[in-house]
Short mmCIF file of C-alpha atoms in Angstrom, two decimals:
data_model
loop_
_atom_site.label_atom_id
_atom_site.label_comp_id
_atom_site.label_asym_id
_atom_site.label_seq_id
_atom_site.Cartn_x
_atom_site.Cartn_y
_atom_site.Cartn_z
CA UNK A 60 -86.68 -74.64 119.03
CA UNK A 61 -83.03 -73.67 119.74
CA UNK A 62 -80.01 -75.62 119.10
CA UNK A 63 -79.97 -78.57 121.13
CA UNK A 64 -81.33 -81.66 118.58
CA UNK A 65 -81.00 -84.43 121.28
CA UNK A 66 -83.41 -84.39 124.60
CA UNK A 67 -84.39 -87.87 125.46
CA UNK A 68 -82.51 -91.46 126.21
CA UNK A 69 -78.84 -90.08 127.78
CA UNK A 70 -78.82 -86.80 126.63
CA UNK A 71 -76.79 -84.85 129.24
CA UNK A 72 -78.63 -81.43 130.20
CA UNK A 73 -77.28 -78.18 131.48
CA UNK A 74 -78.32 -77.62 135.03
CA UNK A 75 -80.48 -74.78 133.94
CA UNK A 76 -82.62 -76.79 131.56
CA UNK A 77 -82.87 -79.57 134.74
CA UNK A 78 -83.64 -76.90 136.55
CA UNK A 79 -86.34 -75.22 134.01
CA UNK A 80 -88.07 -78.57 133.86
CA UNK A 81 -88.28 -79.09 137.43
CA UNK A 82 -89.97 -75.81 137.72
CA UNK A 83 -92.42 -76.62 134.95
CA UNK A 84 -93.35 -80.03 136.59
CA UNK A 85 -94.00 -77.89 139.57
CA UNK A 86 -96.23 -75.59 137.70
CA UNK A 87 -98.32 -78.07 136.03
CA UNK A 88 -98.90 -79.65 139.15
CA UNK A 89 -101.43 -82.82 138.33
CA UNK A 90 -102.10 -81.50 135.17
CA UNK A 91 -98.62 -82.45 134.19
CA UNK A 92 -98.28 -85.65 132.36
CA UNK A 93 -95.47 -85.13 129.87
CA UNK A 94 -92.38 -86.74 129.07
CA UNK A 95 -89.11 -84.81 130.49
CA UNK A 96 -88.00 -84.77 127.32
CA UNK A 97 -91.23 -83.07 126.20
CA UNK A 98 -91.23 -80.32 128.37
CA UNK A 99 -87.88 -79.25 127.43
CA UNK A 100 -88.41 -79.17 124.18
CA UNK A 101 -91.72 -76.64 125.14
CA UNK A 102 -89.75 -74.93 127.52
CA UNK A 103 -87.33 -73.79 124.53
CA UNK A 104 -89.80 -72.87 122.06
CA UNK A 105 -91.41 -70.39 125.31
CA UNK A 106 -87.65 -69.31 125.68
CA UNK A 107 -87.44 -68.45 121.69
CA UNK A 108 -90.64 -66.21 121.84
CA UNK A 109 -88.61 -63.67 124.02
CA UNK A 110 -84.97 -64.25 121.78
CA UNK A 111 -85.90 -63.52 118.37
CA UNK A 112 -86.82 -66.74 117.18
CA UNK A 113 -83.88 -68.88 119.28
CA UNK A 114 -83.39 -70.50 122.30
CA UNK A 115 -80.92 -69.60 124.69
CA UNK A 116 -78.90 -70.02 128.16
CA UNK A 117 -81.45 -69.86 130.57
CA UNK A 118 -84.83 -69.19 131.53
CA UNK A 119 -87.35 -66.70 133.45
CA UNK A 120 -90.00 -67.12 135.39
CA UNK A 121 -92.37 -65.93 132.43
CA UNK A 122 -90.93 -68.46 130.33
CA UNK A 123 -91.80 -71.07 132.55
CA UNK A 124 -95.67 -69.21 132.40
CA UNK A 125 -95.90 -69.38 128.69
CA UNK A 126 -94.27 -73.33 128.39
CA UNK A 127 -97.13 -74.12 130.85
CA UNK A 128 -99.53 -72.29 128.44
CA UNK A 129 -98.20 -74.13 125.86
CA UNK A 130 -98.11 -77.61 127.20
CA UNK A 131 -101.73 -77.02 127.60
CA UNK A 132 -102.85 -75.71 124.51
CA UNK A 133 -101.09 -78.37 122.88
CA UNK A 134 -103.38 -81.16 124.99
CA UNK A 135 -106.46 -79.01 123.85
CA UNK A 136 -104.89 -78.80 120.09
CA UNK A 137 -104.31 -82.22 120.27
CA UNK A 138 -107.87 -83.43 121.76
CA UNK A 139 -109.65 -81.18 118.92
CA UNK A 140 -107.51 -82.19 115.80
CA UNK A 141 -106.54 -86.00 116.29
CA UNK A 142 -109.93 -87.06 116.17
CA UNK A 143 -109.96 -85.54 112.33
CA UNK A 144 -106.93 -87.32 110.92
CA UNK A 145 -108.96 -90.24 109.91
CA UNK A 146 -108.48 -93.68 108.28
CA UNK A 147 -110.17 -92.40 105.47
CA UNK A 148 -108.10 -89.24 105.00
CA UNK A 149 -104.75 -91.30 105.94
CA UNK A 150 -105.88 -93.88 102.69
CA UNK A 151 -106.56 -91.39 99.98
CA UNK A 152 -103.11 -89.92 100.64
CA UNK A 153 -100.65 -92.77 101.52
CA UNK A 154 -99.46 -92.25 98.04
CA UNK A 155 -98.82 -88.48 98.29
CA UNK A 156 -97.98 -88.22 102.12
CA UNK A 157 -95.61 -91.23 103.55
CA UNK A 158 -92.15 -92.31 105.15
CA UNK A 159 -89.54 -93.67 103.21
CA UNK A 160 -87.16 -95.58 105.25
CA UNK A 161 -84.49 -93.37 107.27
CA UNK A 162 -81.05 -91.61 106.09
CA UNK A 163 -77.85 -92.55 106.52
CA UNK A 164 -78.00 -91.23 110.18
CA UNK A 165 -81.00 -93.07 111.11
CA UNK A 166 -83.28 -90.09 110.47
CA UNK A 167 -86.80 -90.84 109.27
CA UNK A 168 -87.45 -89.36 106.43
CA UNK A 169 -91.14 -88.10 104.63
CA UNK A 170 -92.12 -87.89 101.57
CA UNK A 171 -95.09 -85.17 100.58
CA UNK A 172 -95.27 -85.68 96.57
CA UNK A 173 -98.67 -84.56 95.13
CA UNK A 174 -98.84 -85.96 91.24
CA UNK A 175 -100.34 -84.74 88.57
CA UNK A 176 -101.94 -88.26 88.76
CA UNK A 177 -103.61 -88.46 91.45
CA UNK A 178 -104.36 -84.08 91.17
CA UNK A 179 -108.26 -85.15 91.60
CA UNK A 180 -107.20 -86.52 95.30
CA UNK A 181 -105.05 -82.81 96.13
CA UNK A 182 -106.05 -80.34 94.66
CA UNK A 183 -109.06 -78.87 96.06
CA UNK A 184 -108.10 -80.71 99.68
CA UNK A 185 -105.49 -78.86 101.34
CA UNK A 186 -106.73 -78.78 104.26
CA UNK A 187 -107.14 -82.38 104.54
CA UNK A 188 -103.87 -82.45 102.68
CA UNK A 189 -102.85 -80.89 106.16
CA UNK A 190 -104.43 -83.64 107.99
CA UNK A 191 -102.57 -86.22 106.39
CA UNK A 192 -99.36 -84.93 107.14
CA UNK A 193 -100.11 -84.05 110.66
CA UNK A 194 -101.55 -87.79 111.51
CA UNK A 195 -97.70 -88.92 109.49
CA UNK A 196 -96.09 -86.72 112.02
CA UNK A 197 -97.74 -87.78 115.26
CA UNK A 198 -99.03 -91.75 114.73
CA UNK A 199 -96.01 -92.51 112.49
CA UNK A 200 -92.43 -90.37 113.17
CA UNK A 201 -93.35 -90.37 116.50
CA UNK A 202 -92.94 -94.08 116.70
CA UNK A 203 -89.53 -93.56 114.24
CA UNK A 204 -87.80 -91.26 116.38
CA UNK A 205 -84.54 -93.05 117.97
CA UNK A 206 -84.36 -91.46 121.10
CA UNK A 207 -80.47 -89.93 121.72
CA UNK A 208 -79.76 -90.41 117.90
CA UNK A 209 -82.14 -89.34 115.63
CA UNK A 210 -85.13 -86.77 117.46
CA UNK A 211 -85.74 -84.93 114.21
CA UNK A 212 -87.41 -86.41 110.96
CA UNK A 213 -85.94 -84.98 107.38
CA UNK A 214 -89.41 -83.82 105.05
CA UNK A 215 -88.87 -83.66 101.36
CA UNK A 216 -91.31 -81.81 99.55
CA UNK A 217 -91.77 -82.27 96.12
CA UNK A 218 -93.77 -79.52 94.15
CA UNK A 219 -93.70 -80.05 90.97
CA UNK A 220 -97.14 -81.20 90.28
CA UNK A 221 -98.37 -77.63 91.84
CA UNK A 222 -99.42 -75.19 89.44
CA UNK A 223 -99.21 -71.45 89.88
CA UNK A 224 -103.18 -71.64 90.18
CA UNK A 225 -102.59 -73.63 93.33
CA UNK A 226 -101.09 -71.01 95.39
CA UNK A 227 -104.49 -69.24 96.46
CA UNK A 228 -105.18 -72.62 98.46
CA UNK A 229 -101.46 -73.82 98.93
CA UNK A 230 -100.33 -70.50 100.34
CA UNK A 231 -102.70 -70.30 103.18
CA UNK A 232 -102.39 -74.04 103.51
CA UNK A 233 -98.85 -74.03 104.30
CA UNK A 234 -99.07 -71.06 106.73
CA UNK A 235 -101.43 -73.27 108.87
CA UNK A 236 -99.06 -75.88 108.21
CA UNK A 237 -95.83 -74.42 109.31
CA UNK A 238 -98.00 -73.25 112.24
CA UNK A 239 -98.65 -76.06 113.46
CA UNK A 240 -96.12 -77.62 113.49
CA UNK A 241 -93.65 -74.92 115.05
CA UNK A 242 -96.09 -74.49 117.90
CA UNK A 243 -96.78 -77.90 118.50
CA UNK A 244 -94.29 -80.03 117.67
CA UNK A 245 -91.37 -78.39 118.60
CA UNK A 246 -87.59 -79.09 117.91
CA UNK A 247 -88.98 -82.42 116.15
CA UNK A 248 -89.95 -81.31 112.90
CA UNK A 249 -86.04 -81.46 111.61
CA UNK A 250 -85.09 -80.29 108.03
CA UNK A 251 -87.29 -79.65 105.24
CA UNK A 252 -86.02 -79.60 101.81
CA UNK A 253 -88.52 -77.85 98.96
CA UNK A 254 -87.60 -79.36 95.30
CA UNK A 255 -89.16 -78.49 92.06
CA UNK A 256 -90.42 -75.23 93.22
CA UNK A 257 -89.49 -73.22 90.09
CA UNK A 258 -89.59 -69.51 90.43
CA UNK A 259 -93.07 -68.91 91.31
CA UNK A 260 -93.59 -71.40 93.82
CA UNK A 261 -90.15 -71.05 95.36
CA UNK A 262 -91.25 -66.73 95.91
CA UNK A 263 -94.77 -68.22 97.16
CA UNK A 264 -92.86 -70.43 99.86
CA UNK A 265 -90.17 -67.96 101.09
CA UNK A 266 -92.71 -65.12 101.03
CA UNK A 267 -94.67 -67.82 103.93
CA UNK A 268 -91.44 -68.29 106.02
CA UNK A 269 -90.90 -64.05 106.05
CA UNK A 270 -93.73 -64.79 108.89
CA UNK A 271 -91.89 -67.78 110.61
CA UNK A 272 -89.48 -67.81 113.56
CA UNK A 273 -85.92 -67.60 112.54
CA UNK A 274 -85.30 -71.22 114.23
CA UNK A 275 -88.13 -72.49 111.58
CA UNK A 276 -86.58 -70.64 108.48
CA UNK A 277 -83.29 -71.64 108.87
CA UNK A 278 -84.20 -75.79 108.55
CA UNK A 279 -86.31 -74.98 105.36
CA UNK A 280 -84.62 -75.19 102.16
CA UNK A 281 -85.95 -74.13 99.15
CA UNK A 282 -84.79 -75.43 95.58
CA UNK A 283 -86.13 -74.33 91.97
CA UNK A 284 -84.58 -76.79 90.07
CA UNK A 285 -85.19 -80.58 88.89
CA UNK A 286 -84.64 -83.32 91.44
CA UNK A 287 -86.04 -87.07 91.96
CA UNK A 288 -87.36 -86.74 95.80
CA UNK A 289 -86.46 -91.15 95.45
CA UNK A 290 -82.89 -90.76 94.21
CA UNK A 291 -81.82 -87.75 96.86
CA UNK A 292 -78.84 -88.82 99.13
CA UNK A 293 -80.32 -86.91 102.44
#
């Protein structure tokens, strides 16, 4: 969360971020085993909880207390949920959730395109739908991510398989999602660009991000109309 995009290899810090971090570490105390990089990027989500949605200049005491929090519900989020991302789950969607090379920036980019052929694998699995993307995001971009370069991943989302009768299991489904995410995987999620939404499911997503931080709305993008997700220039 917040504007700074690059936190690891040479990134230069401002002395209060150094400084935030150091006081984290301290916090933590043995429990700490987190990148530097890592921590700053909790440290400014904790920071956006009191701003409105956005990072800022500096930090508190009680932002440093909620980062900690954080940190450590991650590790317990982390524990409880990895363990369900299995090989089986990852197999049935490779050809719905997967990366597709990286933009012209060195970005990774993801693909989530549920067909109307393969609507038998989707449609009634959300949840593991979830799964899928959330084992992408942590045993694939992670490894993408070029550290001082490219710290975000671009996500293209291609609807137009979903039908209107999807959004009683796609609405909820993408709350959790979004959730997730923003909570624990902070400033890395990037961009996400929503194609082939129409008018329906374009209302159904921005109705969703109404209950998002402002930091999270502002790097979705929502678009009714016809695109190929292969032949966008990201």
């Amino acid at each position: 969360a917040g504007a700074r995009l690059i936190f690891d290899g040479d990134a230069t810090w401002h002395d209060w971020e150094n400084a935030g971090v150091e006081a984290l570490q301290e916090a933590l105390g043995e429990a700490g085993a987190w990148s530097k990089g890592d921590l700053l990027r909790f440290l400014h989500l904790a920071i956006s909880y009191r701003n409105n949605g956005l990072s800022g200049s500096d930090f508190s005491h009680e932002d440093i207390s909620v980062a900690k929090d954080l940190l450590l519900a991650n590790r317990e989020w982390q524990a409880k949920h990895r363990p369900t991302w299995t090989p089986e789950i990852r197999n049935s969607f490779k050809d719905i959730v997967f990366m597709q090379g990286r933009d012209k920036q060195g970005t990774p980019t993801g693909i989530i395109r549920p067909q109307t052929s393969n609507r038998d694998i989707w449609y009634d699995r959300m949840e593991d739908l979830n799964k899928a993307i959330l084992a992408l995001v942590y045993l694939s971009f992670s490894k993408a991510y070029l550290p001082g370069i490219a710290e975000q991943g671009i996500w293209i989302i291609d609807l137009d398989a979903v039908r209107i009768v999807d959004l009683p299991s796609l609405v909820p489904s993408l709350q959790s999602l979004i959730s997730d995410l923003a909570v624990n995987n902070p400033s890395r999620a990037g961009t996400f660009y929503v194609i082939n939404a129409g008018w329906t499911l374009s209302a159904a997503v921005n109705a969703v991000l109404l209950f998002a931080q402002e930091e999270t709305r502002q790097k979705v993008q929502v678009f009714r109309g016809l695109f190929d997700a292969d032949a966008m220039d990201c």
